[in-house]
Amino acid sequence: MSAHPNHFAPLARLLHWLMALMIIAMLFIGAGMVASVSERHAWLIHLHKPLGIAILLLVIVRLVVRFSTRQPLLSADLPTWQVLAARASHVLLYALMLTLPLLGWAMISAAGDPVMLASAWQLPSIVPANTALFTFLRKAHGYLAYLLFLTVLVHLAAALFHGWVRRDGVLQSMLAGKDH
Ligand code: HEM
Ligand code: HEM
């Protein structure tokens, strides 16, 4: 058994791809929501809230898995700036996966609305009702959602660069491989 495996742990891979699908769906649901009125808006927001809270719970599980399993090493010939960029972008992705759902939850609390996940499932308010705070949180949620979108696009480009141009096993490490 080597100190560093060639692949991410199977549970880490499952969570990575499941959450990638959920987050990409959330970005489109969110953007679709603010561009719609009437019934479609209500339908989308009923999907947006529980899916966002599920992401919050899953990222906590994912961080526990992250720190209790071993990660593959990047290849030694990767330029330092790319190693640093990979680390920084991963930290940013984790930070946004945590803060965006919390901002969404806080935003609805600040609006003074009940935070309903389903017709009979209400979450507690996490901040007091306050119009100025709502305005700030609403803007922060929007800007950070688009920052997440941008980071995911750069991350996708980097993954494909590793898989198709460098062919150094990084993309493969998130796709397949037996547990060590
Ligand atoms: C990873 C999780 C999340 C992502 C990626 C996400 C993404 C988005 C996006 C892209 C928008 C549109 C922003 C704009 O154009 O200004 C939005 C709006 C919104 N989000 Fe989220 N969101 C997440 C979690 C949540 C959660 C957990 C809640 C509430 C419990 C929430 C509540 C809202 C609300 C109320 C709006 C504004 C809707 C409107 O003005 O019509 N979001 N979100
Ligand atoms: C919403 C979308 C996504 C999010 C939030 C996300 C997030 C992350 C995070 C946080 C890591 C770091 C794992 C760790 O070391 O703990 C990671 C690694 C990785 N992701 Fe993603 N990811 C997304 C989509 C994708 C897509 C679409 C691809 C490829 C087509 C991809 C390929 C990879 C690869 C190859 C790694 C391993 C990188 C390495 O070893 O340094 N990801 N992802």
XYZ file of N, CA, C and O and ligand atoms in Angstrom:
806
model
N 0.844 -1.203 0.000
C 0.000 0.000 0.000
C 0.885 1.262 0.000
O 1.705 1.442 0.889
N 0.737 2.120 -1.010
C 1.585 3.309 -1.075
C 0.990 4.408 -0.182
O -0.187 4.386 0.160
N 1.832 5.380 0.179
C 1.369 6.457 1.054
C 0.305 7.294 0.345
O -0.613 7.796 0.979
N 0.449 7.436 -0.978
C -0.542 8.217 -1.730
C -1.137 7.365 -2.833
O -0.408 6.850 -3.681
N -2.464 7.203 -2.837
C -3.087 6.378 -3.876
C -3.059 7.095 -5.236
O -2.766 8.285 -5.303
N -3.387 6.364 -6.292
C -3.474 6.995 -7.618
C -4.841 7.627 -7.858
O -5.022 8.368 -8.808
N -5.804 7.243 -7.009
C -7.176 7.698 -7.220
C -7.779 8.255 -5.950
O -7.369 7.900 -4.848
N -8.782 9.084 -6.116
C -9.572 9.534 -4.967
C -10.379 8.344 -4.469
O -10.715 7.442 -5.252
N -10.708 8.328 -3.178
C -11.503 7.241 -2.596
C -12.851 7.165 -3.316
O -13.381 8.203 -3.752
N -13.424 5.958 -3.468
C -14.698 5.835 -4.190
C -15.792 6.766 -3.648
O -16.515 7.392 -4.430
N -15.882 6.903 -2.315
C -16.920 7.782 -1.758
C -16.653 9.245 -2.125
O -17.583 10.008 -2.415
N -15.368 9.613 -2.146
C -15.014 10.989 -2.531
C -15.401 11.231 -3.990
O -15.909 12.295 -4.352
N -15.189 10.215 -4.842
C -15.546 10.362 -6.268
C -17.052 10.447 -6.437
O -17.549 11.261 -7.211
N -17.774 9.591 -5.700
C -19.242 9.606 -5.801
C -19.778 10.986 -5.405
O -20.592 11.586 -6.117
N -19.260 11.508 -4.278
C -19.735 12.817 -3.807
C -19.348 13.913 -4.800
O -20.128 14.832 -5.058
N -18.134 13.833 -5.368
C -17.689 14.840 -6.332
C -18.659 14.924 -7.514
O -19.132 15.989 -7.880
N -18.994 13.774 -8.117
C -19.817 13.811 -9.342
C -21.276 14.081 -9.036
O -21.951 14.805 -9.788
N -21.779 13.545 -7.911
C -23.162 13.825 -7.526
C -23.346 15.324 -7.278
O -24.269 15.968 -7.777
N -22.384 15.890 -6.521
C -22.501 17.319 -6.202
C -22.252 18.189 -7.421
O -22.827 19.273 -7.540
N -21.390 17.736 -8.347
C -21.160 18.517 -9.573
C -22.487 18.652 -10.330
O -22.867 19.750 -10.747
N -23.227 17.529 -10.437
C -24.529 17.573 -11.137
C -25.501 18.498 -10.411
O -26.180 19.327 -11.025
N -25.556 18.348 -9.077
C -26.506 19.164 -8.294
C -26.185 20.653 -8.408
O -27.076 21.491 -8.547
N -24.876 20.981 -8.340
C -24.482 22.398 -8.355
C -24.726 23.023 -9.728
O -25.242 24.140 -9.833
N -24.399 22.281 -10.782
C -24.634 22.834 -12.125
C -26.151 23.036 -12.315
O -26.596 24.072 -12.810
N -26.946 22.059 -11.845
C -28.412 22.216 -11.931
C -28.846 23.460 -11.154
O -29.639 24.275 -11.643
N -28.270 23.659 -9.946
C -28.651 24.803 -9.104
C -28.336 26.135 -9.756
O -29.071 27.110 -9.592
N -27.205 26.203 -10.466
C -26.839 27.460 -11.110
C -27.872 27.814 -12.180
O -28.299 28.962 -12.300
N -28.317 26.789 -12.934
C -29.318 27.053 -13.977
C -30.698 27.317 -13.371
O -31.437 28.171 -13.855
N -31.029 26.575 -12.300
C -32.325 26.810 -11.641
C -32.361 28.248 -11.100
O -33.319 28.982 -11.287
N -31.246 28.666 -10.441
C -31.171 30.020 -9.876
C -31.302 31.077 -10.962
O -32.100 32.007 -10.852
N -30.538 30.908 -12.050
C -30.577 31.892 -13.130
C -31.961 31.893 -13.788
O -32.502 32.945 -14.121
N -32.565 30.694 -13.942
C -33.899 30.582 -14.539
C -34.949 31.233 -13.650
O -35.886 31.880 -14.129
N -34.743 31.097 -12.346
C -35.682 31.616 -11.358
C -35.797 33.139 -11.439
O -36.886 33.682 -11.485
N -34.614 33.819 -11.475
C -34.671 35.280 -11.485
C -35.133 35.812 -12.840
O -35.494 36.968 -12.952
N -35.143 34.948 -13.864
C -35.606 35.388 -15.178
C -37.075 35.012 -15.401
O -37.614 35.268 -16.466
N -37.726 34.403 -14.396
C -39.118 33.971 -14.591
C -40.049 34.633 -13.591
O -39.633 35.028 -12.507
N -41.301 34.716 -13.985
C -42.330 35.187 -13.049
C -43.401 34.102 -12.952
O -43.317 33.078 -13.624
N -44.381 34.343 -12.100
C -45.554 33.475 -11.952
C -45.222 32.046 -11.564
O -44.326 31.787 -10.782
N -45.948 31.093 -12.200
C -45.886 29.699 -11.759
C -44.498 29.090 -11.875
O -44.086 28.298 -11.047
N -43.797 29.427 -12.946
C -42.483 28.820 -13.153
C -41.518 29.250 -12.050
O -40.715 28.465 -11.581
N -41.631 30.518 -11.608
C -40.770 30.999 -10.534
C -41.032 30.193 -9.267
O -40.103 29.724 -8.604
N -42.307 29.997 -8.944
C -42.665 29.261 -7.726
C -42.162 27.825 -7.808
O -41.604 27.290 -6.847
N -42.299 27.225 -8.977
C -41.877 25.832 -9.175
C -40.362 25.700 -8.994
O -39.861 24.805 -8.319
N -39.631 26.663 -9.599
C -38.161 26.606 -9.524
C -37.661 26.852 -8.103
O -36.734 26.189 -7.641
N -38.307 27.775 -7.394
C -37.805 28.071 -6.046
C -38.096 26.916 -5.084
O -37.308 26.641 -4.178
N -39.172 26.182 -5.348
C -39.458 24.999 -4.521
C -38.421 23.898 -4.736
O -38.245 23.025 -3.904
N -37.757 23.950 -5.870
C -36.690 22.988 -6.167
C -35.357 23.516 -5.615
O -34.537 22.775 -5.080
N -35.168 24.839 -5.755
C -33.899 25.489 -5.406
C -33.566 25.360 -3.914
O -32.428 25.064 -3.550
N -34.575 25.546 -3.057
C -34.293 25.576 -1.613
C -33.889 24.206 -1.070
O -32.813 24.084 -0.462
N -34.690 23.133 -1.266
C -34.259 21.838 -0.709
C -32.970 21.311 -1.344
O -32.126 20.728 -0.656
N -32.791 21.558 -2.653
C -31.569 21.089 -3.319
C -30.351 21.826 -2.743
O -29.291 21.229 -2.507
N -30.508 23.116 -2.477
C -29.411 23.917 -1.907
C -29.059 23.449 -0.500
O -27.878 23.364 -0.143
N -30.067 23.132 0.303
C -29.794 22.659 1.674
C -29.173 21.259 1.615
O -28.284 20.929 2.409
N -29.578 20.434 0.638
C -28.957 19.107 0.469
C -27.469 19.276 0.142
O -26.620 18.537 0.642
N -27.143 20.295 -0.671
C -25.739 20.564 -1.012
C -24.955 20.943 0.254
O -23.840 20.491 0.481
N -25.594 21.748 1.113
C -24.942 22.151 2.368
C -24.620 20.923 3.233
O -23.512 20.795 3.764
N -25.580 19.994 3.347
C -25.342 18.789 4.158
C -24.269 17.914 3.511
O -23.369 17.411 4.193
N -24.352 17.762 2.176
C -23.392 16.890 1.486
C -21.965 17.435 1.527
O -21.010 16.661 1.605
N -21.817 18.761 1.510
C -20.445 19.293 1.518
C -19.805 19.058 2.885
O -18.593 18.847 2.998
N -20.618 19.013 3.934
C -20.073 18.709 5.270
C -19.578 17.259 5.288
O -18.450 16.980 5.705
N -20.409 16.327 4.745
C -19.992 14.918 4.657
C -18.714 14.831 3.809
O -17.755 14.137 4.149
N -18.715 15.596 2.718
C -17.580 15.541 1.789
C -16.282 16.015 2.437
O -15.214 15.452 2.190
N -16.373 17.046 3.278
C -15.159 17.535 3.942
C -14.651 16.510 4.947
O -13.441 16.324 5.088
N -15.579 15.809 5.626
C -15.166 14.747 6.558
C -14.444 13.654 5.770
O -13.366 13.195 6.158
N -15.027 13.262 4.618
C -14.407 12.228 3.772
C -13.040 12.733 3.286
O -12.048 12.010 3.291
N -12.975 13.993 2.898
C -11.736 14.594 2.373
C -10.592 14.475 3.376
O -9.476 14.148 3.032
N -10.907 14.760 4.659
C -9.836 14.777 5.647
C -9.623 13.422 6.323
O -8.738 13.285 7.151
N -10.430 12.428 5.960
C -10.209 11.101 6.549
C -9.742 10.089 5.502
O -9.597 8.917 5.802
N -9.531 10.541 4.243
C -8.995 9.643 3.213
C -7.744 10.294 2.614
O -7.528 11.497 2.794
N -6.924 9.497 1.908
C -5.721 10.067 1.297
C -6.008 10.508 -0.137
O -6.785 9.876 -0.847
N -5.356 11.609 -0.532
C -5.566 12.158 -1.879
C -4.378 11.783 -2.755
O -3.258 11.725 -2.256
N -4.605 11.592 -4.074
C -3.456 11.367 -4.966
C -2.603 12.634 -5.052
O -3.122 13.739 -4.871
N -1.314 12.472 -5.315
C -0.428 13.636 -5.477
C -0.457 14.096 -6.926
O -0.618 13.277 -7.832
N -0.264 15.400 -7.131
C -0.130 15.898 -8.504
C 1.258 15.508 -9.000
O 2.175 15.332 -8.199
N 1.436 15.395 -10.335
C 2.739 14.921 -10.815
C 3.827 15.958 -10.491
O 3.580 17.169 -10.493
N 5.032 15.435 -10.205
C 6.130 16.274 -9.703
C 6.579 17.328 -10.721
O 7.124 18.362 -10.342
N 6.324 17.078 -12.019
C 6.794 18.053 -13.016
C 5.766 19.150 -13.316
O 5.957 19.951 -14.221
N 4.703 19.191 -12.516
C 3.695 20.243 -12.748
C 4.272 21.577 -12.261
O 4.765 21.657 -11.139
N 4.227 22.644 -13.095
C 4.775 23.939 -12.661
C 4.135 24.402 -11.342
O 2.939 24.184 -11.126
N 4.972 25.043 -10.500
C 4.495 25.469 -9.176
C 3.230 26.316 -9.259
O 2.316 26.150 -8.446
N 3.152 27.212 -10.228
C 1.977 28.096 -10.290
C 0.707 27.290 -10.535
O -0.364 27.615 -10.039
N 0.845 26.174 -11.270
C -0.353 25.345 -11.521
C -0.749 24.556 -10.271
O -1.933 24.354 -10.011
N 0.260 24.134 -9.483
C -0.038 23.439 -8.225
C -0.778 24.405 -7.290
O -1.803 24.062 -6.690
N -0.247 25.643 -7.214
C -0.867 26.636 -6.330
C -2.267 27.001 -6.820
O -3.205 27.126 -6.027
N -2.415 27.137 -8.150
C -3.729 27.485 -8.708
C -4.729 26.372 -8.428
O -5.897 26.630 -8.107
N -4.270 25.098 -8.509
C -5.173 23.971 -8.241
C -5.624 24.019 -6.789
O -6.816 23.931 -6.489
N -4.658 24.230 -5.865
C -5.017 24.266 -4.438
C -5.977 25.401 -4.153
O -6.987 25.219 -3.494
N -5.630 26.598 -4.654
C -6.457 27.777 -4.373
C -7.865 27.581 -4.934
O -8.861 27.900 -4.274
N -7.962 27.011 -6.151
C -9.308 26.873 -6.734
C -10.113 25.810 -5.993
O -11.332 25.953 -5.847
N -9.453 24.773 -5.460
C -10.197 23.763 -4.703
C -10.716 24.352 -3.385
O -11.853 24.098 -2.991
N -9.858 25.174 -2.734
C -10.303 25.819 -1.485
C -11.499 26.732 -1.787
O -12.507 26.725 -1.069
N -11.393 27.479 -2.900
C -12.493 28.387 -3.270
C -13.771 27.593 -3.562
O -14.864 27.979 -3.129
N -13.651 26.463 -4.261
C -14.841 25.646 -4.562
C -15.498 25.149 -3.268
O -16.718 25.249 -3.109
N -14.680 24.637 -2.337
C -15.256 24.177 -1.065
C -15.916 25.343 -0.316
O -17.009 25.205 0.230
N -15.226 26.504 -0.294
C -15.764 27.661 0.440
C -17.107 28.092 -0.153
O -18.061 28.381 0.577
N -17.206 28.109 -1.489
C -18.459 28.532 -2.121
C -19.563 27.502 -1.920
O -20.730 27.855 -1.752
N -19.197 26.202 -1.922
C -20.215 25.161 -1.695
C -20.823 25.298 -0.293
O -21.957 24.927 -0.058
N -20.016 25.823 0.654
C -20.519 26.015 2.018
C -21.284 27.326 2.168
O -22.360 27.360 2.769
N -20.702 28.424 1.626
C -21.297 29.739 1.905
C -22.566 30.020 1.096
O -23.481 30.652 1.615
N -22.643 29.519 -0.147
C -23.817 29.855 -0.968
C -25.137 29.378 -0.347
O -26.077 30.164 -0.241
N -25.232 28.093 0.074
C -26.486 27.689 0.689
C -26.766 28.456 1.984
O -27.918 28.820 2.251
N -25.695 28.760 2.768
C -25.911 29.512 4.014
C -26.427 30.915 3.712
O -27.321 31.425 4.392
N -25.887 31.535 2.635
C -26.349 32.878 2.256
C -27.808 32.833 1.800
O -28.589 33.736 2.095
N -28.161 31.760 1.057
C -29.550 31.621 0.592
C -30.492 31.504 1.781
O -31.528 32.182 1.847
N -30.103 30.681 2.731
C -30.913 30.461 3.944
C -31.028 31.770 4.743
O -32.114 32.172 5.166
N -29.861 32.459 4.905
C -29.855 33.713 5.666
C -30.681 34.788 4.951
O -31.387 35.576 5.593
N -30.628 34.768 3.605
C -31.345 35.782 2.822
C -32.858 35.698 3.063
O -33.528 36.702 3.298
N -33.383 34.459 3.061
C -34.822 34.284 3.274
C -35.179 34.643 4.720
O -36.212 35.258 4.975
N -34.273 34.311 5.655
C -34.503 34.684 7.057
C -34.561 36.212 7.177
O -35.446 36.759 7.849
N -33.595 36.914 6.526
C -33.547 38.378 6.623
C -34.771 39.025 5.989
O -35.194 40.110 6.390
N -35.363 38.330 4.987
C -36.575 38.875 4.349
C -37.772 38.739 5.297
O -38.833 39.303 5.049
N -37.601 37.961 6.369
C -38.701 37.771 7.320
C -39.662 36.686 6.861
O -40.732 36.505 7.442
N -39.290 35.953 5.814
C -40.156 34.877 5.308
C -39.847 33.574 6.030
O -38.711 33.342 6.443
N -40.834 32.680 6.159
C -40.523 31.362 6.722
C -39.644 30.593 5.745
O -39.870 30.640 4.539
N -38.606 29.904 6.257
C -37.685 29.175 5.366
C -38.252 27.767 5.176
O -37.945 26.852 5.922
N -39.120 27.637 4.150
C -39.812 26.367 3.928
C -39.023 25.504 2.941
O -38.655 25.957 1.872
N -38.776 24.246 3.316
C -38.144 23.320 2.376
C -39.192 22.487 1.665
O -39.000 22.003 0.566
N -40.292 22.231 2.360
C -41.430 21.526 1.771
C -42.640 22.081 2.510
O -42.469 22.863 3.460
N -43.852 21.705 2.101
C -45.027 22.361 2.687
C -45.088 22.216 4.203
O -45.587 23.099 4.889
N -44.520 21.119 4.749
C -44.594 20.954 6.202
C -43.209 20.910 6.847
O -43.058 20.421 7.953
N -42.210 21.424 6.149
C -40.849 21.333 6.680
C -40.216 22.708 6.682
O -39.811 23.211 5.649
N -40.162 23.301 7.879
C -39.652 24.662 7.993
C -38.324 24.687 8.755
O -38.211 24.078 9.822
N -37.342 25.413 8.210
C -36.064 25.567 8.912
C -36.158 26.807 9.796
O -36.887 27.746 9.473
N -35.377 26.871 10.883
C -35.390 28.088 11.699
C -34.722 29.251 10.951
O -33.913 29.019 10.049
N -35.062 30.479 11.342
C -34.386 31.650 10.769
C -32.993 31.720 11.377
O -32.838 31.472 12.571
N -31.982 32.095 10.574
C -30.628 32.154 11.138
C -30.142 33.595 11.325
O -29.098 33.810 11.918
N -30.897 34.561 10.781
C -30.581 35.976 11.062
C -31.910 36.707 11.285
O -32.953 36.242 10.818
N -31.893 37.862 12.003
C -33.147 38.596 12.226
C -33.660 39.237 10.931
O -32.863 39.532 10.033
N -34.976 39.447 10.854
C -35.554 40.110 9.678
C -35.043 41.544 9.625
O -35.100 42.263 10.627
N -34.485 41.945 8.467
C -33.896 43.278 8.336
C -33.723 43.568 6.848
O -33.050 42.819 6.143
N -34.335 44.657 6.375
C -34.343 44.925 4.934
C -32.944 45.176 4.369
O -32.599 44.658 3.303
N -32.137 45.976 5.110
C -30.791 46.292 4.594
C -29.949 45.009 4.527
O -29.205 44.792 3.558
N -30.090 44.171 5.545
C -29.338 42.915 5.567
C -29.794 42.020 4.412
O -28.981 41.391 3.726
N -31.124 41.987 4.173
C -31.637 41.178 3.053
C -31.012 41.629 1.737
O -30.540 40.820 0.943
N -30.992 42.967 1.515
C -30.457 43.502 0.253
C -29.003 43.073 0.070
O -28.593 42.635 -1.011
N -28.238 43.169 1.166
C -26.825 42.782 1.097
C -26.679 41.280 0.788
O -25.918 40.884 -0.099
N -27.439 40.444 1.513
C -27.311 38.987 1.338
C -27.788 38.550 -0.045
O -27.221 37.643 -0.657
N -28.831 39.206 -0.549
C -29.370 38.883 -1.876
C -28.298 39.130 -2.942
O -28.101 38.336 -3.846
N -27.606 40.297 -2.789
C -26.545 40.637 -3.761
C -25.392 39.648 -3.627
O -24.856 39.161 -4.625
N -24.997 39.368 -2.368
C -23.856 38.467 -2.130
C -24.150 37.086 -2.711
O -23.297 36.469 -3.352
N -25.384 36.584 -2.524
C -25.760 35.265 -3.042
C -25.647 35.250 -4.572
O -25.119 34.310 -5.155
N -26.123 36.308 -5.203
C -26.067 36.398 -6.675
C -24.625 36.455 -7.173
O -24.219 35.657 -8.015
N -23.821 37.395 -6.612
C -22.442 37.548 -7.102
C -21.629 36.282 -6.868
O -20.869 35.840 -7.730
N -21.777 35.690 -5.663
C -20.969 34.497 -5.366
C -21.414 33.303 -6.201
O -20.602 32.447 -6.554
N -22.715 33.248 -6.552
C -23.186 32.157 -7.418
C -22.492 32.261 -8.781
O -22.043 31.258 -9.341
N -22.363 33.501 -9.297
C -21.711 33.632 -10.596
C -20.197 33.438 -10.485
O -19.560 32.950 -11.421
N -19.627 33.744 -9.317
C -18.198 33.437 -9.104
C -18.010 31.913 -9.105
O -17.037 31.388 -9.658
N -18.982 31.192 -8.513
C -18.903 29.720 -8.518
C -18.969 29.194 -9.955
O -18.208 28.308 -10.353
N -19.867 29.776 -10.733
C -20.024 29.381 -12.138
C -18.679 29.515 -12.867
O -18.213 28.593 -13.545
N -18.052 30.675 -12.671
C -16.777 30.965 -13.332
C -15.684 29.993 -12.870
O -14.917 29.459 -13.685
N -15.638 29.750 -11.556
C -14.611 28.848 -11.012
C -14.803 27.437 -11.553
O -13.840 26.750 -11.873
N -16.076 26.989 -11.655
C -16.354 25.647 -12.179
C -15.885 25.555 -13.643
O -15.305 24.547 -14.052
N -16.095 26.635 -14.412
C -15.663 26.600 -15.819
C -14.148 26.486 -15.925
O -13.623 25.713 -16.735
N -13.415 27.232 -15.075
C -11.948 27.166 -15.090
C -11.500 25.775 -14.643
O -10.597 25.165 -15.225
N -12.177 25.240 -13.622
C -11.881 23.901 -13.087
C -12.096 22.827 -14.168
O -11.271 21.935 -14.345
N -13.194 22.964 -14.899
C -13.496 22.022 -15.990
C -12.404 22.092 -17.059
O -11.901 21.066 -17.532
N -12.008 23.339 -17.416
C -10.962 23.512 -18.433
C -9.660 22.880 -17.953
O -8.969 22.189 -18.720
N -9.324 23.081 -16.662
C -8.076 22.513 -16.123
C -8.135 20.986 -16.146
O -7.156 20.321 -16.511
N -9.308 20.417 -15.779
C -9.450 18.948 -15.751
C -9.254 18.381 -17.164
O -8.577 17.372 -17.350
N -9.828 19.070 -18.160
C -9.687 18.575 -19.537
C -8.257 18.771 -20.046
O -7.743 17.955 -20.810
N -7.599 19.838 -19.592
C -6.191 20.058 -19.957
C -5.342 18.895 -19.426
O -4.496 18.347 -20.137
N -5.609 18.489 -18.162
C -4.876 17.349 -17.589
C -5.204 16.061 -18.358
O -4.324 15.245 -18.619
N -6.489 15.888 -18.690
C -6.912 14.623 -19.300
C -6.505 14.491 -20.760
O -6.106 13.418 -21.196
N -6.620 15.591 -21.506
C -6.417 15.496 -22.959
C -5.059 15.998 -23.424
O -4.543 15.551 -24.446
N -4.479 16.987 -22.715
C -3.216 17.555 -23.179
C -2.043 16.943 -22.411
O -1.162 16.327 -22.992
N -2.044 17.064 -21.086
C -0.923 16.511 -20.294
C -1.009 14.993 -20.130
O -0.014 14.333 -19.951
N -2.205 14.455 -20.136
C -2.440 13.005 -19.941
C -1.622 12.467 -18.765
O -0.903 11.477 -18.886
N -1.781 13.170 -17.599
C -0.954 12.817 -16.446
C -1.711 12.052 -15.357
O -1.205 11.894 -14.248
N -2.924 11.578 -15.664
C -3.646 10.753 -14.695
C -4.519 11.529 -13.715
O -5.240 10.929 -12.922
N -4.478 12.880 -13.749
C -5.277 13.674 -12.790
C -6.783 13.485 -13.053
O -7.558 13.222 -12.129
N -7.185 13.582 -14.331
C -8.607 13.401 -14.652
C -9.034 11.978 -14.289
O -10.091 11.765 -13.684
N -8.176 11.013 -14.622
C -8.461 9.605 -14.336
C -8.647 9.369 -12.831
O -9.468 8.556 -12.424
N -7.896 10.146 -12.014
C -7.940 9.932 -10.557
C -9.305 10.278 -9.974
O -9.650 9.851 -8.885
N -10.085 11.089 -10.711
C -11.426 11.439 -10.225
C -12.486 10.583 -10.929
O -13.653 10.604 -10.565
N -12.059 9.820 -11.957
C -13.047 9.064 -12.731
C -13.184 7.609 -12.274
O -14.291 7.094 -12.156
N -12.069 6.924 -12.070
C -12.144 5.490 -11.817
C -10.977 5.023 -10.972
O -10.122 5.817 -10.579
N -10.936 3.725 -10.722
C -9.825 3.143 -9.966
C -10.318 2.456 -8.727
O -11.274 2.911 -8.098
N -9.647 1.347 -8.376
C -10.055 0.580 -7.191
C -9.522 1.239 -5.930
O -8.518 1.933 -5.960
N -10.223 0.987 -4.807
C -9.791 1.529 -3.517
C -8.453 0.882 -3.127
O -8.193 -0.243 -3.501
N -7.640 1.631 -2.366
C -6.335 1.074 -1.968
C -6.388 0.562 -0.551
O -7.120 1.098 0.258
C -24.978 25.661 -3.846
C -26.131 26.214 -3.573
C -26.786 27.343 -4.337
C -26.512 27.844 -5.596
C -25.418 27.400 -6.576
C -27.474 28.912 -5.832
C -27.525 29.675 -6.988
C -28.397 30.736 -7.200
C -28.406 31.581 -8.372
C -27.476 31.432 -9.591
C -29.372 32.522 -8.188
C -29.733 33.667 -9.149
C -28.931 34.848 -8.678
C -29.145 36.146 -9.425
O -29.238 36.137 -10.667
O -29.186 37.172 -8.753
C -30.006 32.279 -6.908
C -31.045 33.016 -6.361
C -31.701 32.700 -5.177
N -31.389 31.675 -4.310
Fe -29.847 30.357 -4.511
N -28.304 29.035 -4.740
C -27.920 28.088 -3.799
C -28.514 27.847 -2.572
C -29.672 28.462 -2.102
C -30.383 28.115 -0.878
C -29.983 26.983 0.088
C -31.445 28.968 -0.759
C -32.507 29.047 0.296
C -32.758 28.184 1.245
C -31.414 29.848 -1.920
C -32.329 30.851 -2.168
C -32.296 31.699 -3.253
C -33.248 32.782 -3.453
C -34.412 33.159 -2.525
C -32.873 33.407 -4.661
C -33.543 34.635 -5.306
C -34.731 34.233 -6.084
C -35.397 35.419 -6.766
O -35.021 36.574 -6.548
O -36.308 35.152 -7.540
N -30.316 29.510 -2.719
N -29.386 31.188 -6.330
C -19.934 21.998 -9.869
C -18.960 21.374 -10.370
C -17.706 20.914 -9.639
C -17.242 21.180 -8.360
C -17.897 22.037 -7.288
C -15.972 20.479 -8.215
C -15.181 20.514 -7.072
C -13.970 19.882 -6.925
C -13.115 19.957 -5.756
C -13.423 20.766 -4.495
C -12.023 19.196 -5.989
C -10.832 18.987 -5.049
C -10.878 17.622 -4.443
C -9.923 17.510 -3.249
O -8.701 17.466 -3.457
O -10.450 17.503 -2.137
C -12.168 18.621 -7.319
C -11.242 17.800 -7.914
C -11.319 17.382 -9.229
N -12.354 17.639 -10.126
Fe -14.009 18.706 -9.767
N -15.695 19.802 -9.386
C -16.733 20.051 -10.284
C -16.836 19.589 -11.585
C -15.862 18.877 -12.246
C -15.891 18.507 -13.650
C -17.032 18.851 -14.617
C -14.737 17.807 -13.904
C -14.177 17.194 -15.173
C -14.670 17.152 -16.340
C -13.974 17.741 -12.660
C -12.776 17.106 -12.495
C -12.029 17.064 -11.340
C -10.726 16.396 -11.226
C -9.991 15.664 -12.351
C -10.279 16.590 -9.901
C -8.946 16.113 -9.274
C -7.992 17.266 -9.239
C -6.700 17.017 -8.469
O -6.319 15.896 -8.186
O -6.063 18.035 -8.107
N -14.692 18.405 -11.682
N -13.350 19.068 -7.875
